[in-house]
Amino acid sequence: MGVDPSLIGKNLRAFQMGINAHDRENPTHSAYGIGLAHYDLERMGFDEGEEVLPGITIHADGGQTGNFRVLCDGDHAGELEAEQAEVVEAVSTQPATIPVGAPDDTPR
């Protein structure tokens, strides 16, 4: 049983949009592939290493079914650590007192 060509077309369009977004946000990295769960790779009829877009190949990875990942030659782990450090620095070191309940002059 063949795969519906409209399904392939929708996925190729989504792959291209993901690659474009990645390349726009990460100009120093080059995307080389799309990572799919092995189940999705087989369900859509792709072969491991198949070129689906110019310079973009399909790869089975351990990701979740129904999602794809843009694979690139950059290291995003350092960026993630920087983002986490920014979040940690934003946490206050001083306790804040927040009143709870209605003020005493409110009729009950």
XYZ file of C-alpha atoms in Angstrom, residues 28-81:
54
model
C 26.117 30.114 12.200
C 24.748 26.541 11.905
C 23.865 24.615 8.770
C 20.984 22.138 8.742
C 21.824 18.832 7.109
C 18.851 16.622 7.903
C 15.492 15.845 9.416
C 15.195 13.477 12.369
C 12.109 11.271 12.565
C 11.011 8.473 14.850
C 11.716 5.131 13.162
C 7.960 4.424 13.040
C 7.271 7.682 11.162
C 10.171 7.078 8.799
C 8.676 3.718 7.768
C 5.060 4.938 7.784
C 5.873 7.722 5.319
C 7.969 5.451 3.128
C 11.295 7.258 3.599
C 14.632 5.452 3.617
C 17.398 6.244 6.100
C 19.750 8.757 4.459
C 17.331 9.572 1.619
C 17.685 13.131 0.315
C 14.225 14.722 0.544
C 15.188 18.352 -0.051
C 18.403 19.715 -1.609
C 21.171 18.901 0.888
C 18.696 17.581 3.489
C 18.563 13.876 4.332
C 16.182 11.842 6.507
C 17.512 10.118 9.637
C 15.858 7.872 12.214
C 16.415 9.149 15.729
C 14.961 8.353 19.104
C 12.433 11.180 18.950
C 8.726 11.067 19.621
C 6.311 9.822 16.960
C 4.473 12.617 15.158
C 7.305 15.146 15.502
C 10.411 15.915 13.514
C 13.680 17.555 14.445
C 15.977 19.717 12.340
C 19.466 18.220 12.499
C 22.389 20.618 12.186
C 26.139 20.880 12.590
C 25.888 23.379 15.456
C 26.015 22.828 19.203
C 22.774 23.956 20.809
C 23.730 22.599 24.255
C 25.755 25.745 25.012
C 22.802 27.933 24.054
C 20.513 25.913 26.329
C 22.930 26.324 29.253
